[in-house]
PDB file of C-alpha atoms in Angstrom:
ATOM      1  CA  MET A   1       6.667  20.816 -10.750  1.00 52.00           C
ATOM      2  CA  ARG A   2       5.587  21.649  -7.199  1.00 58.00           C
ATOM      3  CA  TYR A   3       3.639  19.259  -5.016  1.00 53.00           C
ATOM      4  CA  GLU A   4       1.483  20.096  -2.050  1.00 60.00           C
ATOM      5  CA  HIS A   5       2.412  17.775   0.805  1.00 64.00           C
ATOM      6  CA  THR A   6      -0.607  15.661   1.709  1.00 74.00           C
ATOM      7  CA  ASN A   7      -0.055  13.008   4.352  1.00 79.00           C
ATOM      8  CA  ARG A   8      -3.268  11.387   5.496  1.00 86.00           C
ATOM      9  CA  LEU A   9      -1.575   8.356   7.100  1.00 93.00           C
ATOM     10  CA  GLY A  10      -1.009   7.658  10.738  1.00 93.00           C
ATOM     11  CA  CYS A  11      -0.055   4.712  12.901  1.00 95.00           C
ATOM     12  CA  GLY A  12      -3.767   3.919  13.278  1.00 96.00           C
ATOM     13  CA  ASP A  13      -3.696   2.846   9.611  1.00 97.00           C
ATOM     14  CA  VAL A  14      -1.392  -0.149  10.214  1.00 97.00           C
ATOM     15  CA  GLY A  15      -2.931  -3.154   8.443  1.00 97.00           C
ATOM     16  CA  ARG A  16      -4.661  -1.073   5.772  1.00 97.00           C
ATOM     17  CA  ARG A  17      -3.709  -0.765   2.097  1.00 97.00           C
ATOM     18  CA  VAL A  18      -1.889   2.484   1.365  1.00 97.00           C
ATOM     19  CA  THR A  19      -0.058   4.454  -1.271  1.00 97.00           C
ATOM     20  CA  VAL A  20       2.920   6.638  -0.387  1.00 97.00           C
ATOM     21  CA  ARG A  21       4.677   9.020  -2.799  1.00 96.00           C
ATOM     22  CA  SER A  22       8.147  10.110  -1.729  1.00 96.00           C
ATOM     23  CA  ARG A  23      11.226  11.854  -3.049  1.00 96.00           C
ATOM     24  CA  THR A  24      14.291   9.812  -3.982  1.00 94.00           C
ATOM     25  CA  ALA A  25      17.883  10.854  -3.276  1.00 91.00           C
ATOM     26  CA  ASP A  26      18.276  12.019  -6.898  1.00 94.00           C
ATOM     27  CA  GLY A  27      15.196  14.275  -6.741  1.00 90.00           C
ATOM     28  CA  PHE A  28      12.706  12.031  -8.522  1.00 96.00           C
ATOM     29  CA  MET A  29       9.418  10.752  -7.092  1.00 96.00           C
ATOM     30  CA  THR A  30       8.537   7.142  -6.401  1.00 96.00           C
ATOM     31  CA  ASP A  31       5.383   5.400  -5.213  1.00 97.00           C
ATOM     32  CA  ALA A  32       5.033   2.525  -2.758  1.00 97.00           C
ATOM     33  CA  VAL A  33       1.710   0.670  -2.721  1.00 97.00           C
ATOM     34  CA  GLY A  34       0.836  -2.096  -0.283  1.00 97.00           C
ATOM     35  CA  VAL A  35      -0.166  -2.838   3.282  1.00 98.00           C
ATOM     36  CA  LEU A  36       1.148  -0.557   6.011  1.00 98.00           C
ATOM     37  CA  GLU A  37       3.026  -2.958   8.310  1.00 98.00           C
ATOM     38  CA  GLU A  38       4.794  -0.565  10.678  1.00 97.00           C
ATOM     39  CA  CYS A  39       4.651   3.089  11.535  1.00 96.00           C
ATOM     40  CA  ASP A  40       6.563   5.370  13.888  1.00 97.00           C
ATOM     41  CA  ASP A  41       7.412   9.051  14.118  1.00 95.00           C
ATOM     42  CA  ARG A  42      10.221   8.682  11.528  1.00 96.00           C
ATOM     43  CA  SER A  43       9.039   6.183   8.908  1.00 96.00           C
ATOM     44  CA  PHE A  44       6.401   3.954   7.323  1.00 97.00           C
ATOM     45  CA  VAL A  45       7.035   0.297   6.413  1.00 98.00           C
ATOM     46  CA  ILE A  46       4.933  -1.010   3.528  1.00 98.00           C
ATOM     47  CA  ARG A  47       4.604  -4.639   2.362  1.00 98.00           C
ATOM     48  CA  THR A  48       4.121  -4.789  -1.414  1.00 97.00           C
ATOM     49  CA  LYS A  49       2.024  -7.429  -3.175  1.00 94.00           C
ATOM     50  CA  ARG A  50       5.283  -9.294  -3.914  1.00 96.00           C
ATOM     51  CA  GLY A  51       5.996  -9.437  -0.187  1.00 97.00           C
ATOM     52  CA  ASP A  52       8.874  -6.941  -0.197  1.00 97.00           C
ATOM     53  CA  LEU A  53       9.138  -4.562   2.767  1.00 98.00           C
ATOM     54  CA  ILE A  54       9.816  -0.941   1.871  1.00 97.00           C
ATOM     55  CA  ARG A  55      10.777   1.639   4.498  1.00 97.00           C
ATOM     56  CA  VAL A  56       9.880   5.238   3.607  1.00 96.00           C
ATOM     57  CA  GLU A  57      11.230   8.043   5.764  1.00 96.00           C
ATOM     58  CA  ARG A  58       8.459  10.494   6.705  1.00 95.00           C
ATOM     59  CA  ALA A  59      10.706  13.467   5.884  1.00 94.00           C
ATOM     60  CA  LEU A  60      10.714  12.343   2.227  1.00 95.00           C
ATOM     61  CA  VAL A  61       6.940  11.767   1.933  1.00 95.00           C
ATOM     62  CA  VAL A  62       5.121  14.053  -0.486  1.00 94.00           C
ATOM     63  CA  ALA A  63       1.694  12.385  -0.333  1.00 95.00           C
ATOM     64  CA  ALA A  64       0.241   9.394   1.511  1.00 95.00           C
ATOM     65  CA  LYS A  65      -3.236   7.982   1.981  1.00 95.00           C
ATOM     66  CA  THR A  66      -5.234   4.808   2.500  1.00 95.00           C
ATOM     67  CA  ILE A  67      -6.722   3.180  -0.597  1.00 95.00           C
ATOM     68  CA  PRO A  68      -9.327   0.467  -1.212  1.00 94.00           C
ATOM     69  CA  ASP A  69      -8.305  -3.186  -1.206  1.00 91.00           C
ATOM     70  CA  ALA A  70      -6.930  -4.437  -4.511  1.00 84.00           C
ATOM     71  CA  PRO A  71      -9.617  -5.847  -6.800  1.00 84.00           C
ATOM     72  CA  GLY A  72      -9.523  -9.583  -7.438  1.00 83.00           C
ATOM     73  CA  ARG A  73      -8.453 -10.766 -10.854  1.00 75.00           C
ATOM     74  CA  PRO A  74     -11.363 -11.792 -13.102  1.00 79.00           C
ATOM     75  CA  GLY A  75     -11.816 -15.556 -13.133  1.00 71.00           C
ATOM     76  CA  SER A  76      -9.389 -15.988 -10.244  1.00 59.00           C
ATOM     77  CA  ARG A  77     -10.503 -18.612  -7.746  1.00 59.00           C
ATOM     78  CA  GLY A  78      -7.537 -18.735  -5.381  1.00 51.00           C
ATOM     79  CA  ALA A  79      -5.851 -21.823  -3.952  1.00 49.00           C
ATOM     80  CA  THR A  80      -9.067 -23.479  -2.701  1.00 48.00           C
ATOM     81  CA  GLY A  81     -10.896 -23.449  -6.003  1.00 46.00           C
ATOM     82  CA  ALA A  82     -13.748 -21.485  -4.419  1.00 44.00           C
ATOM     83  CA  ASP A  83     -15.037 -18.267  -5.902  1.00 45.00           C
ATOM     84  CA  ASP A  84     -16.549 -15.298  -4.042  1.00 45.00           C
ATOM     85  CA  THR A  85     -19.830 -17.142  -3.457  1.00 44.00           C
ATOM     86  CA  GLY A  86     -18.141 -19.899  -1.443  1.00 47.00           C
ATOM     87  CA  ALA A  87     -19.143 -22.493  -4.042  1.00 44.00           C
ATOM     88  CA  ASP A  88     -16.518 -24.986  -5.196  1.00 45.00           C
ATOM     89  CA  ASP A  89     -16.270 -26.545  -8.653  1.00 47.00           C
ATOM     90  CA  THR A  90     -19.200 -28.835  -7.872  1.00 45.00           C
ATOM     91  CA  GLY A  91     -21.474 -25.900  -7.069  1.00 46.00           C
ATOM     92  CA  ALA A  92     -21.719 -26.829  -3.397  1.00 46.00           C
ATOM     93  CA  GLY A  93     -21.561 -23.995  -0.893  1.00 42.00           C
ATOM     94  CA  PRO A  94     -19.371 -23.753   2.197  1.00 49.00           C
ATOM     95  CA  VAL A  95     -19.678 -26.521   4.781  1.00 43.00           C
TER      96      VAL A  95
END
């Protein structure tokens, strides 16, 4: 299968959520999804949702682009107990 190389990432995208598809040493493809932490003329460094840092050499990139922020999990309230409205369990809003 042939892939058209599409790299829409640059160092101006540091801090944004990205997906990068690259070739592995054995000829397969792999995807890295996370926040672009570092960028230079030779590689991208991506922090995954687990906190791992993955370095992808630009020469191996097949496709790369920015993507929307990850959606929140339904019913998830985070560590503070507040939902998206800023209300806590008592129904009070932010102080």
